[in-house]
PDB file of C-alpha atoms in Angstrom:
ATOM      1  CA  MET A   1     159.290  29.615 -47.918  1.00 45.00           C
ATOM      2  CA  LYS A   2     158.269  30.748 -44.434  1.00 41.00           C
ATOM      3  CA  ARG A   3     158.069  28.746 -41.168  1.00 44.00           C
ATOM      4  CA  ASN A   4     157.225  29.619 -37.735  1.00 42.00           C
ATOM      5  CA  CYS A   5     160.523  31.394 -37.009  1.00 37.00           C
ATOM      6  CA  ALA A   6     159.735  32.190 -33.443  1.00 36.00           C
ATOM      7  CA  ALA A   7     159.278  28.572 -32.485  1.00 39.00           C
ATOM      8  CA  LEU A   8     162.504  27.818 -34.332  1.00 37.00           C
ATOM      9  CA  LEU A   9     164.517  30.542 -32.777  1.00 35.00           C
ATOM     10  CA  CYS A  10     163.426  30.238 -29.143  1.00 37.00           C
ATOM     11  CA  ALA A  11     165.796  28.971 -26.509  1.00 32.00           C
ATOM     12  CA  LEU A  12     164.578  25.829 -25.047  1.00 32.00           C
ATOM     13  CA  THR A  13     165.538  23.880 -21.994  1.00 31.00           C
ATOM     14  CA  LEU A  14     167.914  20.993 -21.988  1.00 33.00           C
ATOM     15  CA  CYS A  15     167.724  17.294 -21.239  1.00 37.00           C
ATOM     16  CA  ALA A  16     170.056  15.283 -18.914  1.00 32.00           C
ATOM     17  CA  GLY A  17     170.832  18.380 -16.836  1.00 32.00           C
ATOM     18  CA  LEU A  18     173.630  19.686 -19.245  1.00 37.00           C
ATOM     19  CA  ALA A  19     174.698  23.233 -18.983  1.00 42.00           C
ATOM     20  CA  LEU A  20     174.222  24.960 -22.279  1.00 49.00           C
ATOM     21  CA  PRO A  21     177.654  26.273 -23.622  1.00 48.00           C
ATOM     22  CA  ALA A  22     177.736  29.890 -24.514  1.00 47.00           C
ATOM     23  CA  SER A  23     179.864  29.234 -27.631  1.00 64.00           C
ATOM     24  CA  ALA A  24     180.650  26.393 -29.912  1.00 73.00           C
ATOM     25  CA  ALA A  25     184.201  27.382 -29.075  1.00 73.00           C
ATOM     26  CA  GLU A  26     183.841  25.758 -25.681  1.00 88.00           C
ATOM     27  CA  PHE A  27     183.559  22.295 -27.354  1.00 95.00           C
ATOM     28  CA  THR A  28     187.125  21.109 -27.637  1.00 95.00           C
ATOM     29  CA  ASP A  29     186.065  18.721 -30.653  1.00 96.00           C
ATOM     30  CA  VAL A  30     184.616  21.573 -32.816  1.00 96.00           C
ATOM     31  CA  ALA A  31     187.528  22.769 -34.704  1.00 93.00           C
ATOM     32  CA  GLN A  32     187.646  26.488 -35.295  1.00 93.00           C
ATOM     33  CA  GLY A  33     186.959  27.253 -39.024  1.00 95.00           C
ATOM     34  CA  SER A  34     185.521  23.605 -39.660  1.00 96.00           C
ATOM     35  CA  TRP A  35     182.632  23.252 -42.243  1.00 96.00           C
ATOM     36  CA  TYR A  36     180.135  22.787 -39.279  1.00 97.00           C
ATOM     37  CA  GLU A  37     181.380  25.148 -36.720  1.00 96.00           C
ATOM     38  CA  SER A  38     178.882  27.965 -37.516  1.00 96.00           C
ATOM     39  CA  ALA A  39     176.046  25.518 -37.675  1.00 97.00           C
ATOM     40  CA  VAL A  40     176.954  23.924 -34.226  1.00 97.00           C
ATOM     41  CA  GLN A  41     177.003  27.597 -32.818  1.00 95.00           C
ATOM     42  CA  GLU A  42     173.620  28.322 -34.312  1.00 96.00           C
ATOM     43  CA  VAL A  43     171.863  25.141 -33.106  1.00 96.00           C
ATOM     44  CA  VAL A  44     173.444  25.444 -29.650  1.00 96.00           C
ATOM     45  CA  ASP A  45     172.392  29.113 -29.404  1.00 94.00           C
ATOM     46  CA  GLN A  46     168.780  28.050 -30.364  1.00 94.00           C
ATOM     47  CA  GLY A  47     168.663  25.252 -27.873  1.00 95.00           C
ATOM     48  CA  LEU A  48     168.015  22.633 -30.715  1.00 96.00           C
ATOM     49  CA  MET A  49     171.132  20.645 -29.891  1.00 97.00           C
ATOM     50  CA  THR A  50     173.341  20.433 -26.833  1.00 95.00           C
ATOM     51  CA  GLY A  51     176.646  18.890 -26.269  1.00 95.00           C
ATOM     52  CA  VAL A  52     177.188  15.340 -24.796  1.00 94.00           C
ATOM     53  CA  SER A  53     179.131  16.943 -22.053  1.00 93.00           C
ATOM     54  CA  ASP A  54     179.965  20.540 -21.210  1.00 91.00           C
ATOM     55  CA  THR A  55     183.081  20.339 -23.520  1.00 94.00           C
ATOM     56  CA  LEU A  56     182.092  17.864 -26.121  1.00 96.00           C
ATOM     57  CA  PHE A  57     179.685  18.083 -29.066  1.00 97.00           C
ATOM     58  CA  ALA A  58     180.647  14.739 -30.603  1.00 97.00           C
ATOM     59  CA  PRO A  59     180.197  16.020 -34.140  1.00 98.00           C
ATOM     60  CA  ASN A  60     181.090  12.638 -35.766  1.00 98.00           C
ATOM     61  CA  THR A  61     178.677  10.599 -33.613  1.00 98.00           C
ATOM     62  CA  THR A  62     175.717   9.099 -35.611  1.00 98.00           C
ATOM     63  CA  VAL A  63     172.215  10.525 -35.197  1.00 98.00           C
ATOM     64  CA  THR A  64     169.543   8.450 -33.671  1.00 97.00           C
ATOM     65  CA  ARG A  65     165.825   8.492 -34.159  1.00 97.00           C
ATOM     66  CA  SER A  66     165.405   9.824 -30.595  1.00 97.00           C
ATOM     67  CA  THR A  67     167.738  12.785 -31.293  1.00 97.00           C
ATOM     68  CA  VAL A  68     165.751  13.696 -34.379  1.00 98.00           C
ATOM     69  CA  ALA A  69     162.569  13.580 -32.542  1.00 98.00           C
ATOM     70  CA  VAL A  70     163.752  15.806 -29.778  1.00 98.00           C
ATOM     71  CA  VAL A  71     165.331  18.320 -32.125  1.00 98.00           C
ATOM     72  CA  LEU A  72     161.918  18.779 -34.169  1.00 98.00           C
ATOM     73  CA  TRP A  73     160.007  18.725 -30.763  1.00 98.00           C
ATOM     74  CA  ARG A  74     162.225  21.726 -29.583  1.00 98.00           C
ATOM     75  CA  MET A  75     161.742  23.523 -32.837  1.00 96.00           C
ATOM     76  CA  GLU A  76     158.000  23.403 -32.242  1.00 96.00           C
ATOM     77  CA  GLY A  77     158.533  24.945 -28.759  1.00 96.00           C
ATOM     78  CA  GLN A  78     158.201  21.565 -26.834  1.00 98.00           C
ATOM     79  CA  PRO A  79     154.473  20.985 -27.109  1.00 98.00           C
ATOM     80  CA  ALA A  80     152.871  18.642 -24.743  1.00 97.00           C
ATOM     81  CA  PRO A  81     151.430  15.554 -26.543  1.00 97.00           C
ATOM     82  CA  ALA A  82     147.577  14.911 -26.057  1.00 97.00           C
ATOM     83  CA  GLN A  83     148.575  11.671 -24.302  1.00 95.00           C
ATOM     84  CA  ARG A  84     151.571   9.649 -23.322  1.00 95.00           C
ATOM     85  CA  GLY A  85     152.833   6.148 -23.746  1.00 94.00           C
ATOM     86  CA  HIS A  86     152.389   5.710 -27.614  1.00 95.00           C
ATOM     87  CA  PHE A  87     155.303   3.420 -27.567  1.00 96.00           C
ATOM     88  CA  PRO A  88     155.833   0.513 -25.165  1.00 95.00           C
ATOM     89  CA  ASP A  89     159.674   0.491 -25.526  1.00 96.00           C
ATOM     90  CA  VAL A  90     159.836   4.308 -24.520  1.00 96.00           C
ATOM     91  CA  PRO A  91     159.845   4.942 -20.777  1.00 93.00           C
ATOM     92  CA  ALA A  92     157.628   7.735 -19.612  1.00 85.00           C
ATOM     93  CA  ASP A  93     160.401   9.444 -17.938  1.00 92.00           C
ATOM     94  CA  SER A  94     163.064   8.986 -20.689  1.00 96.00           C
ATOM     95  CA  TRP A  95     164.761  12.192 -21.998  1.00 96.00           C
ATOM     96  CA  TYR A  96     162.992  11.861 -25.393  1.00 97.00           C
ATOM     97  CA  GLY A  97     159.617  10.282 -24.188  1.00 97.00           C
ATOM     98  CA  GLU A  98     157.588  13.529 -24.731  1.00 97.00           C
ATOM     99  CA  ALA A  99     159.148  14.246 -28.035  1.00 98.00           C
ATOM    100  CA  ALA A 100     158.536  10.599 -29.299  1.00 97.00           C
ATOM    101  CA  ASP A 101     154.926  10.962 -28.371  1.00 97.00           C
ATOM    102  CA  TRP A 102     154.487  14.277 -30.010  1.00 98.00           C
ATOM    103  CA  ALA A 103     156.177  13.146 -33.031  1.00 98.00           C
ATOM    104  CA  CYS A 104     153.861  10.102 -33.222  1.00 97.00           C
ATOM    105  CA  GLU A 105     150.697  12.401 -32.808  1.00 97.00           C
ATOM    106  CA  ALA A 106     151.957  14.803 -35.575  1.00 98.00           C
ATOM    107  CA  LYS A 107     152.622  11.827 -37.864  1.00 97.00           C
ATOM    108  CA  ILE A 108     156.155  12.764 -38.227  1.00 98.00           C
ATOM    109  CA  ILE A 109     157.685   9.747 -36.813  1.00 96.00           C
ATOM    110  CA  ASN A 110     155.782   6.329 -37.043  1.00 90.00           C
ATOM    111  CA  GLY A 111     156.473   3.281 -34.939  1.00 85.00           C
ATOM    112  CA  THR A 112     157.468  -0.118 -36.383  1.00 84.00           C
ATOM    113  CA  ASP A 113     154.946  -2.704 -37.498  1.00 79.00           C
ATOM    114  CA  LYS A 114     155.145  -3.970 -33.916  1.00 84.00           C
ATOM    115  CA  GLY A 115     154.033  -0.525 -32.689  1.00 89.00           C
ATOM    116  CA  THR A 116     157.536   0.251 -31.034  1.00 95.00           C
ATOM    117  CA  PHE A 117     159.572   3.302 -31.448  1.00 96.00           C
ATOM    118  CA  SER A 118     162.722   1.222 -31.793  1.00 94.00           C
ATOM    119  CA  ASP A 119     165.330   3.944 -31.191  1.00 96.00           C
ATOM    120  CA  GLY A 120     168.609   3.333 -33.102  1.00 94.00           C
ATOM    121  CA  VAL A 121     170.680   5.038 -35.799  1.00 97.00           C
ATOM    122  CA  VAL A 122     168.581   6.689 -38.367  1.00 96.00           C
ATOM    123  CA  THR A 123     169.686   6.274 -42.082  1.00 96.00           C
ATOM    124  CA  ARG A 124     169.817   9.017 -44.489  1.00 96.00           C
ATOM    125  CA  GLN A 125     166.661   8.050 -46.336  1.00 97.00           C
ATOM    126  CA  GLU A 126     164.828   7.717 -42.969  1.00 97.00           C
ATOM    127  CA  LEU A 127     165.913  11.212 -41.900  1.00 97.00           C
ATOM    128  CA  ALA A 128     164.862  12.514 -45.186  1.00 97.00           C
ATOM    129  CA  VAL A 129     161.321  11.114 -44.738  1.00 98.00           C
ATOM    130  CA  ILE A 130     161.223  12.466 -41.230  1.00 98.00           C
ATOM    131  CA  LEU A 131     162.108  15.909 -42.148  1.00 98.00           C
ATOM    132  CA  THR A 132     159.685  15.761 -45.049  1.00 98.00           C
ATOM    133  CA  ARG A 133     156.857  14.838 -42.900  1.00 98.00           C
ATOM    134  CA  TYR A 134     157.851  17.605 -40.629  1.00 97.00           C
ATOM    135  CA  ASP A 135     157.421  20.141 -43.457  1.00 96.00           C
ATOM    136  CA  GLU A 136     153.923  18.497 -44.275  1.00 97.00           C
ATOM    137  CA  TYR A 137     152.953  19.034 -40.656  1.00 97.00           C
ATOM    138  CA  LYS A 138     154.039  22.591 -41.196  1.00 94.00           C
ATOM    139  CA  GLY A 139     151.963  22.782 -44.332  1.00 94.00           C
ATOM    140  CA  GLN A 140     154.782  23.231 -46.728  1.00 92.00           C
ATOM    141  CA  THR A 141     154.841  22.417 -50.459  1.00 93.00           C
ATOM    142  CA  LEU A 142     157.077  19.520 -51.168  1.00 94.00           C
ATOM    143  CA  ALA A 143     160.102  20.185 -53.395  1.00 95.00           C
ATOM    144  CA  GLU A 144     160.911  18.025 -56.408  1.00 91.00           C
ATOM    145  CA  GLY A 145     164.469  17.169 -56.300  1.00 94.00           C
ATOM    146  CA  SER A 146     165.893  14.759 -58.877  1.00 94.00           C
ATOM    147  CA  LEU A 147     167.045  11.338 -57.636  1.00 95.00           C
ATOM    148  CA  ASN A 148     168.307  10.474 -61.109  1.00 93.00           C
ATOM    149  CA  LEU A 149     171.422  12.873 -60.537  1.00 92.00           C
ATOM    150  CA  TYR A 150     172.806  10.048 -58.387  1.00 96.00           C
ATOM    151  CA  SER A 151     174.239   6.649 -59.609  1.00 96.00           C
ATOM    152  CA  ASP A 152     172.636   4.802 -56.647  1.00 97.00           C
ATOM    153  CA  ALA A 153     169.136   6.326 -56.860  1.00 96.00           C
ATOM    154  CA  ASP A 154     167.814   2.743 -57.310  1.00 97.00           C
ATOM    155  CA  GLN A 155     168.866   1.933 -53.809  1.00 97.00           C
ATOM    156  CA  VAL A 156     166.399   4.510 -52.348  1.00 98.00           C
ATOM    157  CA  ALA A 157     163.448   2.455 -50.862  1.00 98.00           C
ATOM    158  CA  SER A 158     159.998   3.111 -52.583  1.00 97.00           C
ATOM    159  CA  TRP A 159     158.487   4.421 -49.347  1.00 97.00           C
ATOM    160  CA  ALA A 160     161.490   6.943 -49.111  1.00 97.00           C
ATOM    161  CA  LYS A 161     161.506   8.383 -52.707  1.00 97.00           C
ATOM    162  CA  GLU A 162     159.167  11.340 -52.043  1.00 97.00           C
ATOM    163  CA  GLY A 163     160.960  12.096 -48.940  1.00 97.00           C
ATOM    164  CA  VAL A 164     164.487  12.008 -50.379  1.00 97.00           C
ATOM    165  CA  ALA A 165     163.277  13.888 -53.420  1.00 97.00           C
ATOM    166  CA  HIS A 166     162.008  16.687 -51.172  1.00 97.00           C
ATOM    167  CA  ALA A 167     165.315  16.748 -49.085  1.00 96.00           C
ATOM    168  CA  ILE A 168     167.340  16.957 -52.240  1.00 96.00           C
ATOM    169  CA  GLY A 169     165.238  19.720 -53.530  1.00 96.00           C
ATOM    170  CA  MET A 170     165.598  21.724 -50.315  1.00 95.00           C
ATOM    171  CA  GLY A 171     169.314  21.120 -50.193  1.00 93.00           C
ATOM    172  CA  TRP A 172     169.285  19.101 -46.993  1.00 94.00           C
ATOM    173  CA  LEU A 173     170.492  15.886 -48.483  1.00 91.00           C
ATOM    174  CA  GLU A 174     173.526  16.090 -50.775  1.00 90.00           C
ATOM    175  CA  GLY A 175     175.568  13.244 -52.271  1.00 88.00           C
ATOM    176  CA  ALA A 176     179.206  12.537 -52.470  1.00 91.00           C
ATOM    177  CA  ASP A 177     181.208  11.304 -55.544  1.00 92.00           C
ATOM    178  CA  GLY A 178     177.702  11.109 -57.349  1.00 93.00           C
ATOM    179  CA  LYS A 179     176.126   8.910 -54.735  1.00 96.00           C
ATOM    180  CA  LEU A 180     173.344   9.368 -52.219  1.00 96.00           C
ATOM    181  CA  SER A 181     174.128   6.604 -49.889  1.00 97.00           C
ATOM    182  CA  PRO A 182     170.380   6.410 -48.645  1.00 97.00           C
ATOM    183  CA  LYS A 183     171.277   3.505 -46.136  1.00 97.00           C
ATOM    184  CA  GLY A 184     174.034   5.485 -44.868  1.00 97.00           C
ATOM    185  CA  THR A 185     174.114   7.431 -41.514  1.00 97.00           C
ATOM    186  CA  THR A 186     174.129  11.032 -40.622  1.00 96.00           C
ATOM    187  CA  THR A 187     176.438  12.664 -38.114  1.00 97.00           C
ATOM    188  CA  ARG A 188     175.560  15.251 -35.451  1.00 98.00           C
ATOM    189  CA  ALA A 189     177.740  17.854 -37.433  1.00 97.00           C
ATOM    190  CA  GLN A 190     175.680  17.061 -40.616  1.00 96.00           C
ATOM    191  CA  LEU A 191     172.358  17.382 -38.711  1.00 98.00           C
ATOM    192  CA  ALA A 192     173.423  20.710 -37.262  1.00 97.00           C
ATOM    193  CA  VAL A 193     174.208  21.917 -40.836  1.00 97.00           C
ATOM    194  CA  ILE A 194     170.822  20.683 -42.012  1.00 96.00           C
ATOM    195  CA  LEU A 195     169.075  22.543 -39.271  1.00 96.00           C
ATOM    196  CA  GLN A 196     171.015  25.671 -39.992  1.00 96.00           C
ATOM    197  CA  ARG A 197     169.810  25.389 -43.607  1.00 94.00           C
ATOM    198  CA  MET A 198     166.186  24.849 -42.563  1.00 92.00           C
ATOM    199  CA  ASN A 199     166.713  27.960 -40.329  1.00 86.00           C
ATOM    200  CA  THR A 200     168.085  30.082 -43.217  1.00 83.00           C
ATOM    201  CA  GLN A 201     165.021  28.942 -45.382  1.00 83.00           C
ATOM    202  CA  ALA A 202     162.552  29.842 -42.634  1.00 76.00           C
ATOM    203  CA  MET A 203     164.136  33.376 -42.326  1.00 74.00           C
ATOM    204  CA  GLY A 204     164.224  33.759 -46.203  1.00 63.00           C
TER     205      GLY A 204
END
């Protein structure tokens, strides 16, 4: 499966004025040899994710909708949205404003039934759906992973089943102890690993 590797690999500018560390080793909270160290190094090198400070990556912090929007926007080369202000609760000058508007226009992240972006922690099933919509935006054929391998498959919302199945099939979403925990959260370390896997698939 091929994606636009050039867009995925380009180094992009940072938000909030933070300097891009030259190495994940500069993050004092990324343990050497940890299961996510190489992924953090890769996404930092590519400019897809940044630290929360010059020395902290915050690997155990949960991922928000705004973070996901910005990461995917950066993967696409930070395209300018056709228009601004799709969401009344996203200030035009916010660090994720352009990304949110782009994601809305690309039909990757939808607003709530009230038309708001409603930034907040993203659940595992919500993340799966967003990443699946991104693949659809890129014209990819959806994978058919099996939800039935997990004992809590019945907890996956009907609107999320296709997205979760695709994420399972792509190896982005994995269970623990036979459970998917679709309403659970994703950490920044886990998101870095998912992005690394997406990059590997794009290169394959």
